[in-house]
Structures are given as structure tokens and as C-alpha cells.
JSON list of C-alpha atoms in Angstrom, two decimals:
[
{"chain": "A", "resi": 1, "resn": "UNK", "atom": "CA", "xyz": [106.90, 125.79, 73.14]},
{"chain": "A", "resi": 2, "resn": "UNK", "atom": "CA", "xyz": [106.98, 121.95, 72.58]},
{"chain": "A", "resi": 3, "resn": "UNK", "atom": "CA", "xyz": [110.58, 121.59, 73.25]},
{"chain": "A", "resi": 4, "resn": "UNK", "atom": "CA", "xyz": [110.29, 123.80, 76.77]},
{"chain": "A", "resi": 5, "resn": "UNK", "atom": "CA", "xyz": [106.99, 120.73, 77.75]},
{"chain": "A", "resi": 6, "resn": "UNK", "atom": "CA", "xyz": [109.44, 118.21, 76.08]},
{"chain": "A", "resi": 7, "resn": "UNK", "atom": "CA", "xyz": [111.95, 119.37, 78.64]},
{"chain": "A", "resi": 8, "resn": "UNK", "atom": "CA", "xyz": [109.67, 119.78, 81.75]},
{"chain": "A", "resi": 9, "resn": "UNK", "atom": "CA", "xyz": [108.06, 116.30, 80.78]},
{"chain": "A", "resi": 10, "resn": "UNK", "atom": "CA", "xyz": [111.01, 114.40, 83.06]},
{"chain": "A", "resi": 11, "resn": "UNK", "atom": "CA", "xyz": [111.16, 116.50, 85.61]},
{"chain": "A", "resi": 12, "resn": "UNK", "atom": "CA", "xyz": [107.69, 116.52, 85.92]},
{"chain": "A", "resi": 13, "resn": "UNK", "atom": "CA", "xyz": [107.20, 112.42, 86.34]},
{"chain": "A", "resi": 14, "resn": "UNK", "atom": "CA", "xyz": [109.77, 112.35, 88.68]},
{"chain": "A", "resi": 15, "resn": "UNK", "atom": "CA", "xyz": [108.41, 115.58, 91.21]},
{"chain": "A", "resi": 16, "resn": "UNK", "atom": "CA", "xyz": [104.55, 113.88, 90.65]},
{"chain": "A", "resi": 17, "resn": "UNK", "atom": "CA", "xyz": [106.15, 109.79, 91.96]},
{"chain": "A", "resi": 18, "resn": "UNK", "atom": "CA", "xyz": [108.00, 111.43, 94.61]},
{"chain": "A", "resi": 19, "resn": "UNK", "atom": "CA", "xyz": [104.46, 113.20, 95.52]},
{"chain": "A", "resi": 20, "resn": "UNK", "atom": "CA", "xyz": [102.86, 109.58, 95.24]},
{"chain": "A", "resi": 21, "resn": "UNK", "atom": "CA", "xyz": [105.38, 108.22, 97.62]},
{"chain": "A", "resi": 22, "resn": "UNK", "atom": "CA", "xyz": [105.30, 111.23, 100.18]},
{"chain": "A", "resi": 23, "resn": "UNK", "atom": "CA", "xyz": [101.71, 111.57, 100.11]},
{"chain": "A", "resi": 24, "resn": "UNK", "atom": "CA", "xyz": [101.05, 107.93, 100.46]},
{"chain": "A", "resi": 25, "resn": "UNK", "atom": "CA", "xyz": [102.64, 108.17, 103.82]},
{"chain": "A", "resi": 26, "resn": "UNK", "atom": "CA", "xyz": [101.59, 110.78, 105.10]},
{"chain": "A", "resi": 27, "resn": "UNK", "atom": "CA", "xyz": [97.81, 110.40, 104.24]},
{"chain": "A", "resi": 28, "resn": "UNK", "atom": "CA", "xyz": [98.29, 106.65, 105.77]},
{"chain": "A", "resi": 29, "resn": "UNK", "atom": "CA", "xyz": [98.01, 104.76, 102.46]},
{"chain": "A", "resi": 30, "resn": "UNK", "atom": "CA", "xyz": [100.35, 102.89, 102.98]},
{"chain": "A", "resi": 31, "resn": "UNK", "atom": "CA", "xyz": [98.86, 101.35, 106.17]},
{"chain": "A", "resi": 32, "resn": "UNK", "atom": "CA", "xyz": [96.81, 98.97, 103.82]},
{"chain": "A", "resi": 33, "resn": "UNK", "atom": "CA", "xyz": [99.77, 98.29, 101.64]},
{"chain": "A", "resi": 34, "resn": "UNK", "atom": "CA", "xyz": [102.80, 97.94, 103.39]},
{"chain": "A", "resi": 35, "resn": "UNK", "atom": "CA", "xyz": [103.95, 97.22, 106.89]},
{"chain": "A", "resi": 36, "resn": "UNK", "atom": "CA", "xyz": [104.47, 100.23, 109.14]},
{"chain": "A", "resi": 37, "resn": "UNK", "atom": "CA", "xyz": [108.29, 99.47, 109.82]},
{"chain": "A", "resi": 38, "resn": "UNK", "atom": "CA", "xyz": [108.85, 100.20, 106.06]},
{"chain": "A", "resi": 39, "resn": "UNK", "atom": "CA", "xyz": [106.85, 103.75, 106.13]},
{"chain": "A", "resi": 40, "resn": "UNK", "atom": "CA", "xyz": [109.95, 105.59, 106.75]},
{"chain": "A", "resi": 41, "resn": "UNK", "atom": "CA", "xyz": [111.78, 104.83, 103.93]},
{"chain": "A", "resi": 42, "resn": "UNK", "atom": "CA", "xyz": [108.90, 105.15, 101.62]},
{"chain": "A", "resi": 43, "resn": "UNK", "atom": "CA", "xyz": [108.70, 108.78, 102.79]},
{"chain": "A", "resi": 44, "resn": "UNK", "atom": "CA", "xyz": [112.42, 109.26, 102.27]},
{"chain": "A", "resi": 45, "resn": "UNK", "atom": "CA", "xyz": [112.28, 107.82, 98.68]},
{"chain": "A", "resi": 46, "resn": "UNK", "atom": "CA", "xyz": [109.55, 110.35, 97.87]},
{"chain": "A", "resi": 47, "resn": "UNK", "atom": "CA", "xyz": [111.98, 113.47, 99.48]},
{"chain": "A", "resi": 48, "resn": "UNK", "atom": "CA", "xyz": [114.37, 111.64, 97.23]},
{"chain": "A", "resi": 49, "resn": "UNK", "atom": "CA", "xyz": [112.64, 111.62, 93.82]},
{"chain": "A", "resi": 50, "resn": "UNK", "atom": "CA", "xyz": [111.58, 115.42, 94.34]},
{"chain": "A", "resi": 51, "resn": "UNK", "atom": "CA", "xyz": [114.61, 116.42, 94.57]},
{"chain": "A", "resi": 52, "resn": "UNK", "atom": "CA", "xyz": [116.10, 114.99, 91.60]},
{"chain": "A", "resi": 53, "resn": "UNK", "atom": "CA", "xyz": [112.87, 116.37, 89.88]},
{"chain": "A", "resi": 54, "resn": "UNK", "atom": "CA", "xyz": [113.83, 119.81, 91.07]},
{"chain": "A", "resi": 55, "resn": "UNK", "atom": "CA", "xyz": [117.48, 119.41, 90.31]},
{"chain": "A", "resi": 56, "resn": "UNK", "atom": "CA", "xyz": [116.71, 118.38, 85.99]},
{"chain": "A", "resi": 57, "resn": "UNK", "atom": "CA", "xyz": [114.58, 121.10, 86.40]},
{"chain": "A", "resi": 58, "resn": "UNK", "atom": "CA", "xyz": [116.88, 123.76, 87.29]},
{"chain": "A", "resi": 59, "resn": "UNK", "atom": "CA", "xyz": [119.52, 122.02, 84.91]},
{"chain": "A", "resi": 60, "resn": "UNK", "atom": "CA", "xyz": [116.86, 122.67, 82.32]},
{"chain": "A", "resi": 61, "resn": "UNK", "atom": "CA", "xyz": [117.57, 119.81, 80.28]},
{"chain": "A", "resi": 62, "resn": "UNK", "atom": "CA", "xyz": [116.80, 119.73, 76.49]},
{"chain": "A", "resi": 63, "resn": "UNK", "atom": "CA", "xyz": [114.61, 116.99, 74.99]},
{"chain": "A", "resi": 64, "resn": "UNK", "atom": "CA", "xyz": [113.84, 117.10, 71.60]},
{"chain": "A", "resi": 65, "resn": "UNK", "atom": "CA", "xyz": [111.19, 114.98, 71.66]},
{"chain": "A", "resi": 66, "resn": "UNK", "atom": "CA", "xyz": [108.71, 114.32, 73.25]},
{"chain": "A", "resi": 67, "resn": "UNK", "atom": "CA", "xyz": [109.05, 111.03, 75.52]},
{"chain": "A", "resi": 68, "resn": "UNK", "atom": "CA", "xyz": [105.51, 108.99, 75.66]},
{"chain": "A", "resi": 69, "resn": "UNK", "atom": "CA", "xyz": [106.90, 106.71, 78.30]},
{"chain": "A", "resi": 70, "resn": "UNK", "atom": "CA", "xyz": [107.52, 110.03, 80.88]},
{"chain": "A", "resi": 71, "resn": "UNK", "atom": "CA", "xyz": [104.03, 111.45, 80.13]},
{"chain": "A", "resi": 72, "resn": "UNK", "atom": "CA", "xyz": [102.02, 107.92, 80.30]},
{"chain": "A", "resi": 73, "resn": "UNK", "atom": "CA", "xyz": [104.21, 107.56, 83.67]},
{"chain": "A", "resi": 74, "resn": "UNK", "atom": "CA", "xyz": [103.20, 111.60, 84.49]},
{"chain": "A", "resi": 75, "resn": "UNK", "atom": "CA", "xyz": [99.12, 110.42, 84.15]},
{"chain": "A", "resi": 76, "resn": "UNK", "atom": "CA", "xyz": [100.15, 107.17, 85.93]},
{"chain": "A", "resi": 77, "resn": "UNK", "atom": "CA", "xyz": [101.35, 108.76, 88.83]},
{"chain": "A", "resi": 78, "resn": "UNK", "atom": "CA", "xyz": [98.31, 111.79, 89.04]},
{"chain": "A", "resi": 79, "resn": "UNK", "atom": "CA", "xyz": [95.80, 108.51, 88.83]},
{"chain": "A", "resi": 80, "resn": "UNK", "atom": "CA", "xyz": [97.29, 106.96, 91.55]},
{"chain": "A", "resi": 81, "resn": "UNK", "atom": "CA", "xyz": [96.91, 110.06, 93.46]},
{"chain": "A", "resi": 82, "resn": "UNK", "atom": "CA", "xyz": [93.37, 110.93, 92.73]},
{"chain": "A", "resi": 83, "resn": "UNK", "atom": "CA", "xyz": [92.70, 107.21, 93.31]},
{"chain": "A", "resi": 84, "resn": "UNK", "atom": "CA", "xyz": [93.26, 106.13, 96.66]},
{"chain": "A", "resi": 85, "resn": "UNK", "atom": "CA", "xyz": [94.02, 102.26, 97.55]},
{"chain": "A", "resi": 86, "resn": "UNK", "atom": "CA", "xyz": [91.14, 99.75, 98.38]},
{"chain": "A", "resi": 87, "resn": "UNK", "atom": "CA", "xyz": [92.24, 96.63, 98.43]},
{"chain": "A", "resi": 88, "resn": "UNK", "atom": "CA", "xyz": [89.90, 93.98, 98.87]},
{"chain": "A", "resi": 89, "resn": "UNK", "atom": "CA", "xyz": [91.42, 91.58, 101.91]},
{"chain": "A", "resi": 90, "resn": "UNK", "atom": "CA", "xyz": [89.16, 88.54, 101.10]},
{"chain": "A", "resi": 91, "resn": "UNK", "atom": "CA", "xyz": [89.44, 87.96, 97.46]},
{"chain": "A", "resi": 92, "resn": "UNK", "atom": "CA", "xyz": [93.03, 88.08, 98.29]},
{"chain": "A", "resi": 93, "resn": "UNK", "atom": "CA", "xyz": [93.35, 86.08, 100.47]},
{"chain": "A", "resi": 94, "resn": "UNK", "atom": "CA", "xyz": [91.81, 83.57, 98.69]},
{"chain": "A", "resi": 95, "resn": "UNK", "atom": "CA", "xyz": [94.81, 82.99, 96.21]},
{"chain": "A", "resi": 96, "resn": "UNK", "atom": "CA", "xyz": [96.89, 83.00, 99.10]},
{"chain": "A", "resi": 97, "resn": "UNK", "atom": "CA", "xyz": [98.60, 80.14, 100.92]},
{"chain": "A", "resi": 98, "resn": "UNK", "atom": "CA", "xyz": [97.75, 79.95, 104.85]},
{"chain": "A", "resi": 99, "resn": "UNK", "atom": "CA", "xyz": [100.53, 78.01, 105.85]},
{"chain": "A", "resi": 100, "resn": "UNK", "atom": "CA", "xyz": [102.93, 80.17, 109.26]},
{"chain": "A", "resi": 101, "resn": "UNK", "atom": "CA", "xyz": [105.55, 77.83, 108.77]},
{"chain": "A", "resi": 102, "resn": "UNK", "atom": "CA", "xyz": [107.46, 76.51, 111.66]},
{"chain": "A", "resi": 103, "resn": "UNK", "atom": "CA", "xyz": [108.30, 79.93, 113.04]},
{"chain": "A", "resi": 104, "resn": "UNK", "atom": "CA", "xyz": [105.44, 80.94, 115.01]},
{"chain": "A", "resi": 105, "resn": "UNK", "atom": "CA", "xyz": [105.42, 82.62, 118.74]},
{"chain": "A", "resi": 106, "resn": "UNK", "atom": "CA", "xyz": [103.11, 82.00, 121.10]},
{"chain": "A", "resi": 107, "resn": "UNK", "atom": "CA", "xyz": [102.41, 84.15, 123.82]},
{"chain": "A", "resi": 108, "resn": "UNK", "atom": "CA", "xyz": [101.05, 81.17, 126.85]},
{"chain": "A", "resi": 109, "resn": "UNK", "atom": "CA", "xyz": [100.77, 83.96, 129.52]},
{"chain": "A", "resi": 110, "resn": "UNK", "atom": "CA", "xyz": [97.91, 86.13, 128.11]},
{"chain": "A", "resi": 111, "resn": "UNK", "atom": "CA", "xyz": [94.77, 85.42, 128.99]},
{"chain": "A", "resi": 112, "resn": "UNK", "atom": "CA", "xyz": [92.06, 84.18, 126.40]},
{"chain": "A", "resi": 113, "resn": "UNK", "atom": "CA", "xyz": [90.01, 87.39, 126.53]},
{"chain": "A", "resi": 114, "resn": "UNK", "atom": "CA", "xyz": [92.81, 89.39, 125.60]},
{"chain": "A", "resi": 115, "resn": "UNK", "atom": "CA", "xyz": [93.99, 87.44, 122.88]},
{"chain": "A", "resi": 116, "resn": "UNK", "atom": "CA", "xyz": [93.87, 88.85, 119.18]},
{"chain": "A", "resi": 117, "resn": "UNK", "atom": "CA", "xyz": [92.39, 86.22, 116.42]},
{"chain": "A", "resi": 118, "resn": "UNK", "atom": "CA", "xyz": [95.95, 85.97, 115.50]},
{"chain": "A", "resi": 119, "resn": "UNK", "atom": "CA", "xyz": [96.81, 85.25, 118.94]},
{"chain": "A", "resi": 120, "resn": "UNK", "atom": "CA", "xyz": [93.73, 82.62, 118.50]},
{"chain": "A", "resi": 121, "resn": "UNK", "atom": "CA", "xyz": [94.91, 81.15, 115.43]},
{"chain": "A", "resi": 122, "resn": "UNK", "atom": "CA", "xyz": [99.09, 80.23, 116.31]},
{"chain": "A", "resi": 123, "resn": "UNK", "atom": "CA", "xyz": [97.50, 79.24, 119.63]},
{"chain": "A", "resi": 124, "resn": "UNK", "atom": "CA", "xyz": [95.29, 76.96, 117.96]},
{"chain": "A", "resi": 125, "resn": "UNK", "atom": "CA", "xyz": [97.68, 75.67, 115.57]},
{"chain": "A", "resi": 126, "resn": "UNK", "atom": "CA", "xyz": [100.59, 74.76, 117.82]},
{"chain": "A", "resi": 127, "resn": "UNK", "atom": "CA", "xyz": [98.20, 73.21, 120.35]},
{"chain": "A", "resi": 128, "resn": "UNK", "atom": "CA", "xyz": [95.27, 71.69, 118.37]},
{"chain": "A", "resi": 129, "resn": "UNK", "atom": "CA", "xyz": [93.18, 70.00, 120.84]},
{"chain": "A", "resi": 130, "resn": "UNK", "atom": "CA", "xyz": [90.13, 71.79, 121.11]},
{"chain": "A", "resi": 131, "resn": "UNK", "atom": "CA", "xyz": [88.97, 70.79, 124.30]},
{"chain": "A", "resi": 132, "resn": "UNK", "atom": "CA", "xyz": [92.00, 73.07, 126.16]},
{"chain": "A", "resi": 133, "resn": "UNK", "atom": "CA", "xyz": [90.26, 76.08, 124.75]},
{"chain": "A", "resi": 134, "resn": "UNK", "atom": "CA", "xyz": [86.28, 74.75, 125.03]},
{"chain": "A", "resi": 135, "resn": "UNK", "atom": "CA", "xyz": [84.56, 77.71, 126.98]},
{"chain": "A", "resi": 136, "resn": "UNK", "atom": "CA", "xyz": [87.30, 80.57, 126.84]},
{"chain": "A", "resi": 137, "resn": "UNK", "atom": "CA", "xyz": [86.16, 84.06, 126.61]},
{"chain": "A", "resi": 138, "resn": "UNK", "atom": "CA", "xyz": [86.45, 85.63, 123.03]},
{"chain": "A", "resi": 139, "resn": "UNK", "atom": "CA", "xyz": [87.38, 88.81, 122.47]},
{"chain": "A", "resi": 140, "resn": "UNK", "atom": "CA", "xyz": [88.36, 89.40, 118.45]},
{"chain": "A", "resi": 141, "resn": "UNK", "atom": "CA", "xyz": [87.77, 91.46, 115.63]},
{"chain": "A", "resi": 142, "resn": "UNK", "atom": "CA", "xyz": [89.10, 90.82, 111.66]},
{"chain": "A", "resi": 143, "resn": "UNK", "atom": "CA", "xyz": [87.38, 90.74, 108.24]},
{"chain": "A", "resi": 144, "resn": "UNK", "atom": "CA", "xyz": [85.23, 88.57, 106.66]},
{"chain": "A", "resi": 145, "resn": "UNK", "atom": "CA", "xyz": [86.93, 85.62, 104.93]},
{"chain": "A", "resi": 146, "resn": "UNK", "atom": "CA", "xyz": [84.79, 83.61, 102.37]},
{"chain": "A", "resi": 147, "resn": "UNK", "atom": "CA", "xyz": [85.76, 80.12, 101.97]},
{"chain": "A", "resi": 148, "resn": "UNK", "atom": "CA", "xyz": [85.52, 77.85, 99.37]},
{"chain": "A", "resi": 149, "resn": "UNK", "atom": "CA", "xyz": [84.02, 75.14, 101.14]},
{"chain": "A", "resi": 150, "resn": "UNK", "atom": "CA", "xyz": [82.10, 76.15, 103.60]},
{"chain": "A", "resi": 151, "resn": "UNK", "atom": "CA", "xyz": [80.90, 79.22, 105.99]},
{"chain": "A", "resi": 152, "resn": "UNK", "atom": "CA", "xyz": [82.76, 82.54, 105.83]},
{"chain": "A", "resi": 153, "resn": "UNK", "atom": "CA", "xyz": [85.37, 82.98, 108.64]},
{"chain": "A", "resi": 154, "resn": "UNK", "atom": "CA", "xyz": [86.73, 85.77, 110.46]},
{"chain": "A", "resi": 155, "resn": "UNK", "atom": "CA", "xyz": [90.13, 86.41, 108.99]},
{"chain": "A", "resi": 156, "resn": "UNK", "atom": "CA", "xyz": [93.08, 88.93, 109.60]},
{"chain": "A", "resi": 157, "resn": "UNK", "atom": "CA", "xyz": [96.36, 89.36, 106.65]},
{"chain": "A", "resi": 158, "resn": "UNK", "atom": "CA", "xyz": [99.83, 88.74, 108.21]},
{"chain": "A", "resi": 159, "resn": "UNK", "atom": "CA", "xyz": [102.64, 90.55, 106.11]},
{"chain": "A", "resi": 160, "resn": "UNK", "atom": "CA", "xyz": [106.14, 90.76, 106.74]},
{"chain": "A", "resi": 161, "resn": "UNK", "atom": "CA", "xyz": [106.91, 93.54, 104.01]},
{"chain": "A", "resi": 162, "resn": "UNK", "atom": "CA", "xyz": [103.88, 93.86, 102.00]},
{"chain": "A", "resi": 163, "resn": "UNK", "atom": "CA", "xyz": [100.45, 92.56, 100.44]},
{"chain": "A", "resi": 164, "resn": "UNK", "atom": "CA", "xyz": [102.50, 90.75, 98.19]},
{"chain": "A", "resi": 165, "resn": "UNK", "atom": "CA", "xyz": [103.73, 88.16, 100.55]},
{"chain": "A", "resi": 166, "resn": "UNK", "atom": "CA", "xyz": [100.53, 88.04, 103.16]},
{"chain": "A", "resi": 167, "resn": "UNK", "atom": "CA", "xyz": [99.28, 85.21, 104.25]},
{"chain": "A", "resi": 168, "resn": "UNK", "atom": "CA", "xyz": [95.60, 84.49, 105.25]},
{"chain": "A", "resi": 169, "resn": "UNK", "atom": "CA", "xyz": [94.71, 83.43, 108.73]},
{"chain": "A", "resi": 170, "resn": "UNK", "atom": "CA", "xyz": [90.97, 82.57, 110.05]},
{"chain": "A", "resi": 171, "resn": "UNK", "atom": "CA", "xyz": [89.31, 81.56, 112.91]},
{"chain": "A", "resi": 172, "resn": "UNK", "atom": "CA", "xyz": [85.65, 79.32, 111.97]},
{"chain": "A", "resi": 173, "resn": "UNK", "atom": "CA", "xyz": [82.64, 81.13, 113.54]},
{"chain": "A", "resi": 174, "resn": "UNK", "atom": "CA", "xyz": [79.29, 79.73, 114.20]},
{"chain": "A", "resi": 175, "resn": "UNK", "atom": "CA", "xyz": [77.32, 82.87, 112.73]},
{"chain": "A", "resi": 176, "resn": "UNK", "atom": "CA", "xyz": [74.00, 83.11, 114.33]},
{"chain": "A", "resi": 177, "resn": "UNK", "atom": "CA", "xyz": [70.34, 82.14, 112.13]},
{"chain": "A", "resi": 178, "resn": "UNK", "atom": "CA", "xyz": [69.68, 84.86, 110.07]},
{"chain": "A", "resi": 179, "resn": "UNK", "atom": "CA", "xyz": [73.25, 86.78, 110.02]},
{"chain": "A", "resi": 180, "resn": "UNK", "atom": "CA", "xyz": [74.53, 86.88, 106.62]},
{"chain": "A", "resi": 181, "resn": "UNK", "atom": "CA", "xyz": [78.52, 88.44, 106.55]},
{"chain": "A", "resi": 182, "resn": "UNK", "atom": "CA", "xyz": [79.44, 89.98, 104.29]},
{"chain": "A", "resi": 183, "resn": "UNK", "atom": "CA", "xyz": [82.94, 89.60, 102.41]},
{"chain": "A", "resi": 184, "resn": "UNK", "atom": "CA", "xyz": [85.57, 92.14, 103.49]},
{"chain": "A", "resi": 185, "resn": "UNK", "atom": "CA", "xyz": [83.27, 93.91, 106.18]},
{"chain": "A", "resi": 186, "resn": "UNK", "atom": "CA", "xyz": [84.89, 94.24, 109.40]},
{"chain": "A", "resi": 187, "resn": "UNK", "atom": "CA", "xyz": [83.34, 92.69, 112.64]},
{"chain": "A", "resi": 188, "resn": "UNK", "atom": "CA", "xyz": [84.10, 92.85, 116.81]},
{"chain": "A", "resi": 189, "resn": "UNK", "atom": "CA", "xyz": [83.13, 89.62, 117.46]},
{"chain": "A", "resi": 190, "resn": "UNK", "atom": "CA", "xyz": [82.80, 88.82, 121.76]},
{"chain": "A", "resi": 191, "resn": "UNK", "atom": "CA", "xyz": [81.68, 85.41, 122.76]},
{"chain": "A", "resi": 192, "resn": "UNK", "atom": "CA", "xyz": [83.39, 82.04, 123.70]},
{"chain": "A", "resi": 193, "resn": "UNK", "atom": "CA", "xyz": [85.11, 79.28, 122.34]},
{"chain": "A", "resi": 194, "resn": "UNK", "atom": "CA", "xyz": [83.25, 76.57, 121.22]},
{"chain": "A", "resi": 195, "resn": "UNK", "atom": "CA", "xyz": [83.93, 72.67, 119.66]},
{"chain": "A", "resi": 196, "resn": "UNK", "atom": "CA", "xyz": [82.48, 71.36, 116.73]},
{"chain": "A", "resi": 197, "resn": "UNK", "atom": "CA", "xyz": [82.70, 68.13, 114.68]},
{"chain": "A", "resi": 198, "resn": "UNK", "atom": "CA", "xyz": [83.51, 68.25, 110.61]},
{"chain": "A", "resi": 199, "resn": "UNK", "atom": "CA", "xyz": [83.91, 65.21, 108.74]},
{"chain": "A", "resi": 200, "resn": "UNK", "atom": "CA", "xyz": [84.55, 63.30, 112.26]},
{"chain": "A", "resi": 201, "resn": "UNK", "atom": "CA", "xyz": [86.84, 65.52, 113.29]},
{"chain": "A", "resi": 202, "resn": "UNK", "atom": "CA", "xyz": [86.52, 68.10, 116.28]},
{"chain": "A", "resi": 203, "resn": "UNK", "atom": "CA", "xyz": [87.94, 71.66, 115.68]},
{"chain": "A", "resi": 204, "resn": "UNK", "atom": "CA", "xyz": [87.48, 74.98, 117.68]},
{"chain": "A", "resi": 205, "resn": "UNK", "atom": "CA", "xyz": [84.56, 77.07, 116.85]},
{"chain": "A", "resi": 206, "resn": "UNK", "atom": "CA", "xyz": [84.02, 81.04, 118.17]},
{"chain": "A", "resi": 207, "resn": "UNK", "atom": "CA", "xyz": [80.40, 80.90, 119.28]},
{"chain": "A", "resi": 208, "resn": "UNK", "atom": "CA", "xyz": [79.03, 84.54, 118.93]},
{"chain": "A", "resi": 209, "resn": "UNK", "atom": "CA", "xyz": [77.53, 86.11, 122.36]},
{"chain": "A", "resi": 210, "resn": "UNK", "atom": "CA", "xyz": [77.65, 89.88, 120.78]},
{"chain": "A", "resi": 211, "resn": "UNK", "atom": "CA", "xyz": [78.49, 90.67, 116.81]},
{"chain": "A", "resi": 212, "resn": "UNK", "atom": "CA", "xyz": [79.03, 94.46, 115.84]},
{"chain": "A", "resi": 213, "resn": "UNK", "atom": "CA", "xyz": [80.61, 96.09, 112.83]},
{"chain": "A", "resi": 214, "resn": "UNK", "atom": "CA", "xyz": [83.42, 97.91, 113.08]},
{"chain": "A", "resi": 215, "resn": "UNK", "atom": "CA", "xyz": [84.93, 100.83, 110.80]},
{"chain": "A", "resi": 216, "resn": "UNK", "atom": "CA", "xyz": [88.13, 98.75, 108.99]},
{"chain": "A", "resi": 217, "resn": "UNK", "atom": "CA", "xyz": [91.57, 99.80, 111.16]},
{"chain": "A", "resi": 218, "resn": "UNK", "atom": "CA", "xyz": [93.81, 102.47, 110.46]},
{"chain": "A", "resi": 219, "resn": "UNK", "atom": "CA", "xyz": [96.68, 99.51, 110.33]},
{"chain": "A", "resi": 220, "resn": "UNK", "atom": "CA", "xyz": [94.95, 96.34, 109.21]},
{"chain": "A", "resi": 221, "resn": "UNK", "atom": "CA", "xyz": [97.51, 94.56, 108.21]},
{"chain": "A", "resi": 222, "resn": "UNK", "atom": "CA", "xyz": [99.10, 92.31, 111.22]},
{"chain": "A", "resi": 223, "resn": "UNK", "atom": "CA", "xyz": [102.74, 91.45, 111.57]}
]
């Protein structure tokens, strides 16, 4: 009996990852983990891995012992499916770096109410004089995006594979008296762009005309 779970033990890891993998993109996991480009071959791997798991099983395979590492990696891989991911956007972003680089595109033609706050935020930075933008509609949603110094901002993650590599991006709101954000909740923010002064310098400000909450998306993660 223990060599027959000693040989079912590999097969078994491999058919529950492949699961992980499958499952993960199908369910839309992945949406808060990994770019949607990439979904595809997630879901492949997964077909992959179960049928290697089916093949060792039909091979039948003789361990006579049994492996710790396959069964710690079986109640790995049943975790991670009982377990869904919830990352939280904000504390990650703050050990991130916000820096786009040189490579940023900028869309001139769309108009300010349609722009997304990442729209907002490469607009901002490749043209940073505030008074071009003073009085502009505001149409945005993100997260909220505590900063170390200073008020929370409304933030969005840019990825170009995965969490690991995202990059923070924000746009400074002037919350109204008596709103307290909260980190990580999701907002629709609709007002109009604003200038204020910080340490002698003017930046752009959103100035709130209408704040709502807003369920977090099905793809948060922006390329």
C-alpha cells in the first residue's frame, strides 16, 4: 500500500500544478498577477503538466520511497488552490521604483475627459507645466496609493509581464474635508484639474467634483 501512494505521489504533484495553472486562467487569477497577453501560455503549461501527470501515471512508475519534496509540493499546490490571490497594490507599490523611463507614448489627440490616470500621468510627465492642463475635465479611476510623505494618491500598477516588474504611477488628489481613503480601495474619481504649490513649486492637482467607490477591475493591472 505505501509503495502504490509512493508511486502516485509524482504523478499526483504534477496533475494538481497543472490544475493550479489551468484553473488560474480560467477563473481569471491571473488577471491580478500577470498581464493578459501571457494568459495563453499559462493555460497551455497547465494542459502540459496534466498530461505528463497522466502519462507517469499510466507508466505506473515505482518509488520506493516516499519523496517529501513531491508531497510538500502536492499540499503546496492544493493551498494555492483553495487560496485565491489578493495582492495588496499599495504596499507594493511602495517598494517599487516609479520611474517610465524614456519610452513613454503619449496619445495628444484624446481629449482630457477621456483620458485614463495613466493617460494623466505620461501626459503630465512629458509636458510638466501645469498650467496647460489647469481646468481640464477629469475622468479617472485607480487605487489608493499611500505615500510616504504626504496625502494618499490615486495610483494604477503598469506591468509588462508581471507584478514582479510593475511600476507605480499616481496622480496627487486634493481629497475633500472629512474623506479619509483608504489604502488599496478602488475609487471613480470625476472632477477637474487643478494647480497647487509644494515647497515653491507648482504641480497638477485632480480637484474632486464627484468621488465613488468602485468594485476593483477584472484586469487591474495596466500595460
Amino acid at each position: 500500500m505505501g509503495q502504490s501512494l509512493a508511486a502516485l505521489i509524482r504523478p499526483l504533484a504534477l496533475a494538481l500544478w497543472g490544475a493550479v495553472l489551468l484553473v488560474s486562467t480560467l477563473s481569471g487569477r491571473l488577471d491580478l498577477l500577470l498581464r493578459g497577453v501571457f494568459h495563453p501560455l499559462v493555460g497551455l503549461s497547465g494542459v502540459v503538466l496534466l498530461a505528463i501527470a497522466l502519462q507517469q501515471a499510466r507508466q505506473g512508475r515505482r518509488e520506493r520511497r516516499w519523496n517529501r519534496s513531491w508531497a510538500l509540493s502536492s499540499l503546496l499546490a492544493i493551498a494555492v488552490l483553495a487560496l485565491p490571490p489578493n495582492p495588496s497594490f499599495s504596499d507594493l507599490a511602495s517598494n517599487r521604483n516609479s520611474d517610465l523611463g524614456s519610452d513613454v507614448e503619449l496619445d495628444f489627440l484624446l481629449p482630457p475627459g477621456q483620458r485614463s490616470l495613466t493617460d494623466w500621468v505620461r501626459l503630465l510627465r512629458s509636458q510638466p507645466d501645469p498650467q496647460l492642463y489647469q481646468g481640464d475635465p477629469v475622468r479617472i479611476s485607480g487605487f489608493v496609493l499611500t505615500q510616504p510623505n504626504g496625502p494618499p494618491q490615486l495610483g494604477r500598477l503598469l506591468v509588462r509581464c508581471c507584478l514582479a516588474d510593475a511600476t507605480p504611477i499616481g496622480l496627487p488628489v486634493r481629497w475633500p474635508p472629512g474623506f479619509t481613503p483608504k489604502p488599496d480601495q478602488w475609487l471613480a474619481i470625476e472632477g477637474a484639474m487643478g494647480v497647487d504649490s509644494v515647497a515653491g513649486q507648482q504641480r497638477n492637482v485632480v480637484l474632486p467634483a464627484r468621488i465613488r467607490p468602485i468594485p476593483r477591475p477584472a484586469r487591474p493591472l495596466e500595460p
